C-alpha positions as protocol buffer text, in pm:
chain_id: "A"
residue {
  index: 1
  type: MET
  ca { x: 34006 y: 12114 z: 20644 }
}
residue {
  index: 2
  type: TYR
  ca { x: 33870 y: 12000 z: 20981 }
}
residue {
  index: 3
  type: ILE
  ca { x: 33571 y: 12125 z: 21187 }
}
residue {
  index: 4
  type: ALA
  ca { x: 33538 y: 12036 z: 21550 }
}
residue {
  index: 5
  type: ILE
  ca { x: 33228 y: 12094 z: 21766 }
}
residue {
  index: 6
  type: LYS
  ca { x: 33166 y: 12047 z: 22122 }
}
residue {
  index: 7
  type: GLU
  ca { x: 32794 y: 11911 z: 22193 }
}
residue {
  index: 8
  type: LYS
  ca { x: 32685 y: 11831 z: 22564 }
}
residue {
  index: 9
  type: LYS
  ca { x: 32934 y: 11558 z: 22656 }
}
residue {
  index: 10
  type: ASN
  ca { x: 33073 y: 11476 z: 22324 }
}
residue {
  index: 11
  type: ILE
  ca { x: 33276 y: 11616 z: 22025 }
}
residue {
  index: 12
  type: TYR
  ca { x: 33215 y: 11585 z: 21664 }
}
residue {
  index: 13
  type: VAL
  ca { x: 33488 y: 11611 z: 21414 }
}
residue {
  index: 14
  type: ALA
  ca { x: 33459 y: 11652 z: 21032 }
}
residue {
  index: 15
  type: VAL
  ca { x: 33760 y: 11636 z: 20782 }
}
residue {
  index: 16
  type: THR
  ca { x: 33734 y: 11706 z: 20434 }
}
residue {
  index: 17
  type: ASN
  ca { x: 34022 y: 11641 z: 20162 }
}
residue {
  index: 18
  type: SER
  ca { x: 33802 y: 11610 z: 19857 }
}
residue {
  index: 19
  type: GLU
  ca { x: 34115 y: 11592 z: 19618 }
}
residue {
  index: 20
  type: TYR
  ca { x: 34201 y: 11281 z: 19790 }
}
residue {
  index: 21
  type: LEU
  ca { x: 33880 y: 11127 z: 19875 }
}
residue {
  index: 22
  type: VAL
  ca { x: 33675 y: 11201 z: 19557 }
}
residue {
  index: 23
  type: ASN
  ca { x: 33784 y: 10883 z: 19366 }
}
residue {
  index: 24
  type: MET
  ca { x: 33748 y: 10651 z: 19678 }
}
residue {
  index: 25
  type: SER
  ca { x: 33471 y: 10435 z: 19759 }
}
residue {
  index: 26
  type: ALA
  ca { x: 33290 y: 10505 z: 20089 }
}
residue {
  index: 27
  type: LYS
  ca { x: 33477 y: 10203 z: 20244 }
}
residue {
  index: 28
  type: ASP
  ca { x: 33805 y: 10316 z: 20163 }
}
residue {
  index: 29
  type: MET
  ca { x: 33733 y: 10661 z: 20268 }
}
residue {
  index: 30
  type: LEU
  ca { x: 33692 y: 10516 z: 20613 }
}
residue {
  index: 31
  type: LEU
  ca { x: 34039 y: 10368 z: 20628 }
}
residue {
  index: 32
  type: GLU
  ca { x: 34265 y: 10572 z: 20855 }
}
residue {
  index: 33
  type: ASP
  ca { x: 34564 y: 10561 z: 20634 }
}
residue {
  index: 34
  type: ASN
  ca { x: 34353 y: 10745 z: 20388 }
}
residue {
  index: 35
  type: LEU
  ca { x: 34248 y: 11019 z: 20624 }
}
residue {
  index: 36
  type: THR
  ca { x: 34393 y: 11319 z: 20811 }
}
residue {
  index: 37
  type: LEU
  ca { x: 34202 y: 11178 z: 21106 }
}
residue {
  index: 38
  type: TRP
  ca { x: 34327 y: 10888 z: 21316 }
}
residue {
  index: 39
  type: LYS
  ca { x: 34327 y: 10719 z: 21675 }
}
residue {
  index: 40
  type: ILE
  ca { x: 34637 y: 10798 z: 21877 }
}
residue {
  index: 41
  type: ALA
  ca { x: 34801 y: 10468 z: 21941 }
}
residue {
  index: 42
  type: GLY
  ca { x: 34801 y: 10370 z: 22323 }
}
residue {
  index: 43
  type: ARG
  ca { x: 34582 y: 10648 z: 22436 }
}
residue {
  index: 44
  type: LYS
  ca { x: 34222 y: 10514 z: 22466 }
}
residue {
  index: 45
  type: GLY
  ca { x: 33955 y: 10743 z: 22322 }
}
residue {
  index: 46
  type: TRP
  ca { x: 34189 y: 10997 z: 22182 }
}
residue {
  index: 47
  type: HIS
  ca { x: 34214 y: 11098 z: 21814 }
}
residue {
  index: 48
  type: MET
  ca { x: 34414 y: 11341 z: 21618 }
}
residue {
  index: 49
  type: ALA
  ca { x: 34365 y: 11541 z: 21292 }
}
residue {
  index: 50
  type: THR
  ca { x: 34572 y: 11756 z: 21068 }
}
residue {
  index: 51
  type: ALA
  ca { x: 34394 y: 12043 z: 20877 }
}
residue {
  index: 52
  type: ARG
  ca { x: 34591 y: 11957 z: 20550 }
}
residue {
  index: 53
  type: CYS
  ca { x: 34722 y: 11646 z: 20372 }
}
residue {
  index: 54
  type: ASN
  ca { x: 35106 y: 11712 z: 20333 }
}
residue {
  index: 55
  type: PRO
  ca { x: 35425 y: 11543 z: 20430 }
}
residue {
  index: 56
  type: THR
  ca { x: 35369 y: 11664 z: 20786 }
}
residue {
  index: 57
  type: THR
  ca { x: 35069 y: 11448 z: 20841 }
}
residue {
  index: 58
  type: ASP
  ca { x: 35249 y: 11119 z: 20777 }
}
residue {
  index: 59
  type: VAL
  ca { x: 35545 y: 11233 z: 21001 }
}
residue {
  index: 60
  type: LEU
  ca { x: 35296 y: 11301 z: 21310 }
}
residue {
  index: 61
  type: ARG
  ca { x: 35089 y: 10981 z: 21202 }
}
residue {
  index: 62
  type: TYR
  ca { x: 35368 y: 10744 z: 21253 }
}
residue {
  index: 63
  type: ALA
  ca { x: 35574 y: 10928 z: 21519 }
}
residue {
  index: 64
  type: LYS
  ca { x: 35665 y: 10734 z: 21833 }
}
residue {
  index: 65
  type: GLY
  ca { x: 35637 y: 10900 z: 22161 }
}
residue {
  index: 66
  type: LEU
  ca { x: 35475 y: 11211 z: 22037 }
}
residue {
  index: 67
  type: PHE
  ca { x: 35247 y: 11232 z: 22326 }
}
residue {
  index: 68
  type: ALA
  ca { x: 35300 y: 11185 z: 22709 }
}
residue {
  index: 69
  type: LYS
  ca { x: 35134 y: 10917 z: 22906 }
}
residue {
  index: 70
  type: GLU
  ca { x: 34858 y: 11160 z: 22997 }
}
residue {
  index: 71
  type: ILE
  ca { x: 34734 y: 11402 z: 22735 }
}
residue {
  index: 72
  type: THR
  ca { x: 34677 y: 11750 z: 22908 }
}
residue {
  index: 73
  type: TYR
  ca { x: 34730 y: 12095 z: 22810 }
}
residue {
  index: 74
  type: GLN
  ca { x: 35032 y: 12102 z: 23016 }
}
residue {
  index: 75
  type: SER
  ca { x: 35184 y: 11785 z: 22878 }
}
residue {
  index: 76
  type: LEU
  ca { x: 35115 y: 11920 z: 22518 }
}
residue {
  index: 77
  type: LEU
  ca { x: 35310 y: 12245 z: 22593 }
}
residue {
  index: 78
  type: ALA
  ca { x: 35607 y: 12068 z: 22782 }
}
residue {
  index: 79
  type: HIS
  ca { x: 35633 y: 11740 z: 22557 }
}
residue {
  index: 80
  type: THR
  ca { x: 35430 y: 11703 z: 22236 }
}
residue {
  index: 81
  type: ILE
  ca { x: 35527 y: 12066 z: 22096 }
}
residue {
  index: 82
  type: PRO
  ca { x: 35906 y: 12018 z: 22150 }
}
residue {
  index: 83
  type: LYS
  ca { x: 35870 y: 11674 z: 22009 }
}
residue {
  index: 84
  type: MET
  ca { x: 35679 y: 11797 z: 21695 }
}
residue {
  index: 85
  type: LYS
  ca { x: 35954 y: 12079 z: 21629 }
}
residue {
  index: 86
  type: GLN
  ca { x: 36223 y: 11804 z: 21653 }
}
residue {
  index: 87
  type: LEU
  ca { x: 36060 y: 11567 z: 21414 }
}
residue {
  index: 88
  type: LEU
  ca { x: 35952 y: 11834 z: 21171 }
}
residue {
  index: 89
  type: GLY
  ca { x: 36253 y: 12011 z: 21197 }
}
residue {
  index: 90
  type: GLU
  ca { x: 36475 y: 11706 z: 21115 }
}
residue {
  index: 91
  type: ARG
  ca { x: 36294 y: 11671 z: 20801 }
}
residue {
  index: 92
  type: ASP
  ca { x: 36330 y: 12027 z: 20695 }
}
residue {
  index: 93
  type: LEU
  ca { x: 35936 y: 12086 z: 20726 }
}
residue {
  index: 94
  type: ILE
  ca { x: 35965 y: 12401 z: 20917 }
}
residue {
  index: 95
  type: LYS
  ca { x: 36018 y: 12742 z: 20743 }
}
residue {
  index: 96
  type: ASP
  ca { x: 36036 y: 13055 z: 20938 }
}
residue {
  index: 97
  type: LYS
  ca { x: 35898 y: 12874 z: 21243 }
}
residue {
  index: 98
  type: TYR
  ca { x: 35584 y: 12780 z: 21057 }
}
residue {
  index: 99
  type: TRP
  ca { x: 35504 y: 12417 z: 20970 }
}
residue {
  index: 100
  type: TYR
  ca { x: 35222 y: 12461 z: 20710 }
}
residue {
  index: 101
  type: ASN
  ca { x: 34950 y: 12270 z: 20902 }
}
residue {
  index: 102
  type: GLU
  ca { x: 34755 y: 12233 z: 21223 }
}
residue {
  index: 103
  type: LEU
  ca { x: 34717 y: 11950 z: 21463 }
}
residue {
  index: 104
  type: LEU
  ca { x: 34367 y: 11877 z: 21643 }
}
residue {
  index: 105
  type: ILE
  ca { x: 34399 y: 11647 z: 21950 }
}
residue {
  index: 106
  type: VAL
  ca { x: 34055 y: 11535 z: 22075 }
}
residue {
  index: 107
  type: ASN
  ca { x: 33860 y: 11302 z: 22295 }
}
residue {
  index: 108
  type: LYS
  ca { x: 33504 y: 11314 z: 22405 }
}
residue {
  index: 109
  type: ASP
  ca { x: 33562 y: 11582 z: 22675 }
}
residue {
  index: 110
  type: LYS
  ca { x: 33848 y: 11764 z: 22547 }
}
residue {
  index: 111
  type: ALA
  ca { x: 33993 y: 11931 z: 22227 }
}
residue {
  index: 112
  type: TYR
  ca { x: 34325 y: 12109 z: 22171 }
}
residue {
  index: 113
  type: VAL
  ca { x: 34490 y: 12276 z: 21856 }
}
residue {
  index: 114
  type: ILE
  ca { x: 34848 y: 12335 z: 21789 }
}
residue {
  index: 115
  type: ASP
  ca { x: 34853 y: 12582 z: 21513 }
}
residue {
  index: 116
  type: GLY
  ca { x: 35107 y: 12637 z: 21236 }
}
residue {
  index: 117
  type: TYR
  ca { x: 35343 y: 12852 z: 21473 }
}
residue {
  index: 118
  type: PHE
  ca { x: 35319 y: 12578 z: 21742 }
}
residue {
  index: 119
  type: CYS
  ca { x: 35081 y: 12792 z: 21956 }
}
residue {
  index: 120
  type: LEU
  ca { x: 34837 y: 12597 z: 22173 }
}
residue {
  index: 121
  type: ARG
  ca { x: 34474 y: 12658 z: 22240 }
}
residue {
  index: 122
  type: GLU
  ca { x: 34189 y: 12465 z: 22400 }
}
residue {
  index: 123
  type: VAL
  ca { x: 33862 y: 12442 z: 22194 }
}
residue {
  index: 124
  type: MET
  ca { x: 33580 y: 12577 z: 22398 }
}
residue {
  index: 125
  type: ASP
  ca { x: 33283 y: 12551 z: 22167 }
}
residue {
  index: 126
  type: PHE
  ca { x: 33415 y: 12491 z: 21794 }
}
residue {
  index: 127
  type: ASP
  ca { x: 33720 y: 12526 z: 21604 }
}
residue {
  index: 128
  type: VAL
  ca { x: 33803 y: 12530 z: 21232 }
}
residue {
  index: 129
  type: CYS
  ca { x: 34102 y: 12527 z: 21000 }
}
residue {
  index: 130
  type: ASP
  ca { x: 34047 y: 12606 z: 20628 }
}
residue {
  index: 131
  type: ALA
  ca { x: 34153 y: 12883 z: 20401 }
}
residue {
  index: 132
  type: ARG
  ca { x: 33793 y: 13043 z: 20439 }
}
residue {
  index: 133
  type: SER
  ca { x: 33749 y: 12969 z: 20790 }
}
residue {
  index: 134
  type: ASP
  ca { x: 33582 y: 13296 z: 20829 }
}
residue {
  index: 135
  type: ILE
  ca { x: 33279 y: 13172 z: 20616 }
}
residue {
  index: 136
  type: ILE
  ca { x: 33269 y: 12844 z: 20821 }
}
residue {
  index: 137
  type: ARG
  ca { x: 33282 y: 13006 z: 21159 }
}
residue {
  index: 138
  type: GLY
  ca { x: 33015 y: 13249 z: 21059 }
}
residue {
  index: 139
  type: CYS
  ca { x: 32782 y: 12977 z: 20942 }
}
residue {
  index: 140
  type: LEU
  ca { x: 32864 y: 12757 z: 21283 }
}
residue {
  index: 141
  type: GLU
  ca { x: 32775 y: 13063 z: 21493 }
}
residue {
  index: 142
  type: PHE
  ca { x: 32468 y: 13156 z: 21314 }
}
residue {
  index: 143
  type: ASN
  ca { x: 32343 y: 12794 z: 21361 }
}
residue {
  index: 144
  type: LYS
  ca { x: 32469 y: 12769 z: 21705 }
}
residue {
  index: 145
  type: ASN
  ca { x: 32095 y: 12647 z: 21845 }
}
residue {
  index: 146
  type: LEU
  ca { x: 32118 y: 12356 z: 21579 }
}
residue {
  index: 147
  type: PRO
  ca { x: 32256 y: 12003 z: 21639 }
}
residue {
  index: 148
  type: ALA
  ca { x: 32625 y: 11967 z: 21578 }
}
residue {
  index: 149
  type: LYS
  ca { x: 32588 y: 11751 z: 21296 }
}
residue {
  index: 150
  type: VAL
  ca { x: 32355 y: 11980 z: 21115 }
}
residue {
  index: 151
  type: ARG
  ca { x: 32586 y: 12280 z: 21187 }
}
residue {
  index: 152
  type: ILE
  ca { x: 32902 y: 12094 z: 21035 }
}
residue {
  index: 153
  type: CYS
  ca { x: 32713 y: 11986 z: 20723 }
}
residue {
  index: 154
  type: GLU
  ca { x: 32572 y: 12339 z: 20659 }
}
residue {
  index: 155
  type: ALA
  ca { x: 32897 y: 12491 z: 20722 }
}
residue {
  index: 156
  type: ILE
  ca { x: 33071 y: 12263 z: 20462 }
}
residue {
  index: 157
  type: ARG
  ca { x: 32801 y: 12338 z: 20212 }
}
residue {
  index: 158
  type: SER
  ca { x: 32830 y: 12731 z: 20265 }
}
residue {
  index: 159
  type: VAL
  ca { x: 33218 y: 12716 z: 20211 }
}
residue {
  index: 160
  type: GLU
  ca { x: 33137 y: 12525 z: 19872 }
}
residue {
  index: 161
  type: GLU
  ca { x: 32887 y: 12777 z: 19746 }
}
residue {
  index: 162
  type: MET
  ca { x: 33108 y: 13077 z: 19838 }
}
residue {
  index: 163
  type: ARG
  ca { x: 33439 y: 12931 z: 19698 }
}
residue {
  index: 164
  type: GLY
  ca { x: 33266 y: 12737 z: 19391 }
}
residue {
  index: 165
  type: LYS
  ca { x: 33466 y: 12436 z: 19491 }
}
residue {
  index: 166
  type: ALA
  ca { x: 33363 y: 12092 z: 19617 }
}
residue {
  index: 167
  type: HIS
  ca { x: 33434 y: 12020 z: 19967 }
}
residue {
  index: 168
  type: PHE
  ca { x: 33234 y: 11695 z: 19999 }
}
residue {
  index: 169
  type: PRO
  ca { x: 33302 y: 11380 z: 20028 }
}
residue {
  index: 170
  type: ALA
  ca { x: 33373 y: 11446 z: 20407 }
}
residue {
  index: 171
  type: ILE
  ca { x: 33416 y: 11213 z: 20702 }
}
residue {
  index: 172
  type: LEU
  ca { x: 33255 y: 11266 z: 21039 }
}
residue {
  index: 173
  type: LEU
  ca { x: 33383 y: 11120 z: 21365 }
}
residue {
  index: 174
  type: ASP
  ca { x: 33169 y: 11069 z: 21667 }
}
residue {
  index: 175
  type: VAL
  ca { x: 33448 y: 11096 z: 21915 }
}
residue {
  index: 176
  type: ALA
  ca { x: 33249 y: 10948 z: 22209 }
}
residue {
  index: 177
  type: THR
  ca { x: 33167 y: 10604 z: 22018 }
}
residue {
  index: 178
  type: GLY
  ca { x: 33465 y: 10636 z: 21787 }
}
residue {
  index: 179
  type: LYS
  ca { x: 33234 y: 10568 z: 21486 }
}
residue {
  index: 180
  type: LYS
  ca { x: 33295 y: 10732 z: 21154 }
}
residue {
  index: 181
  type: GLU
  ca { x: 33078 y: 10799 z: 20866 }
}
residue {
  index: 182
  type: ALA
  ca { x: 33114 y: 10914 z: 20504 }
}
residue {
  index: 183
  type: TRP
  ca { x: 32920 y: 11184 z: 20352 }
}
residue {
  index: 184
  type: LEU
  ca { x: 32965 y: 11145 z: 19980 }
}
residue {
  index: 185
  type: SER
  ca { x: 32743 y: 11452 z: 19912 }
}
residue {
  index: 186
  type: TYR
  ca { x: 32550 y: 11745 z: 20090 }
}
residue {
  index: 187
  type: GLU
  ca { x: 32220 y: 11558 z: 20005 }
}
residue {
  index: 188
  type: GLU
  ca { x: 32361 y: 11225 z: 20156 }
}
residue {
  index: 189
  type: ALA
  ca { x: 32480 y: 11403 z: 20461 }
}
residue {
  index: 190
  type: VAL
  ca { x: 32121 y: 11566 z: 20509 }
}
residue {
  index: 191
  type: GLU
  ca { x: 31962 y: 11210 z: 20454 }
}
residue {
  index: 192
  type: LYS
  ca { x: 32196 y: 11037 z: 20701 }
}
residue {
  index: 193
  type: ILE
  ca { x: 32135 y: 11312 z: 20989 }
}
residue {
  index: 194
  type: GLN
  ca { x: 31757 y: 11296 z: 20941 }
}
residue {
  index: 195
  type: LEU
  ca { x: 31781 y: 10903 z: 20973 }
}
residue {
  index: 196
  type: SER
  ca { x: 31992 y: 10943 z: 21269 }
}
residue {
  index: 197
  type: GLU
  ca { x: 31760 y: 11201 z: 21440 }
}
residue {
  index: 198
  type: ALA
  ca { x: 31450 y: 10970 z: 21369 }
}
residue {
  index: 199
  type: SER
  ca { x: 31628 y: 10662 z: 21504 }
}
residue {
  index: 200
  type: GLU
  ca { x: 31720 y: 10867 z: 21831 }
}
residue {
  index: 201
  type: ARG
  ca { x: 31347 y: 10981 z: 21875 }
}
residue {
  index: 202
  type: LEU
  ca { x: 31231 y: 10639 z: 21828 }
}
residue {
  index: 203
  type: MET
  ca { x: 31494 y: 10492 z: 22087 }
}
residue {
  index: 204
  type: ASN
  ca { x: 31388 y: 10764 z: 22350 }
}
residue {
  index: 205
  type: LYS
  ca { x: 31022 y: 10666 z: 22271 }
}
residue {
  index: 206
  type: LEU
  ca { x: 31085 y: 10305 z: 22351 }
}
residue {
  index: 207
  type: ARG
  ca { x: 31294 y: 10391 z: 22667 }
}
residue {
  index: 208
  type: ASN
  ca { x: 31019 y: 10609 z: 22803 }
}
residue {
  index: 209
  type: GLU
  ca { x: 30748 y: 10338 z: 22737 }
}
residue {
  index: 210
  type: SER
  ca { x: 30958 y: 10078 z: 22919 }
}
residue {
  index: 211
  type: ILE
  ca { x: 30981 y: 10271 z: 23224 }
}
């Protein structure tokens, strides 16, 4: 599962693959080879994520020439999608024109999704891919006036409660800084968010006092 949210001049992305992450240490969880979220080589500031961890993930992770020199809506349509069809088709990973995954392409200003039928859309506020994305979307919309990290945390918690299935641990990416953090549980996520908000308030106070 992934969740992507725009907030001011930044985008936050969370991925959860609890069946793969649950037995890892926090340090190992942040290794890109263990995630469905990674940097796009040669494209500064750009990351990509798949919704599910399956063979298509590694095909795209290690693919050469998947993106044009400049990543735009037009270049994704003209270059990336045809390349994906070629790579996945060669490996018999497309069934009835469907590739059983979704691809999120994101930097701090823009986010795009290539869905399971190779249709392209731009993310305007938030985007979600999960079997119960209706629950997550409803929670994100309900909490739309809260900070992005809080919205993500509560959305993951909501789908856990509705499905009775763990979705933590989760990995959160701050796209503007490129920093990732591991949320091992809902309680840890809340604690880290509160510490981050307190630190931000203190830094703003110090900046104002120095003016």
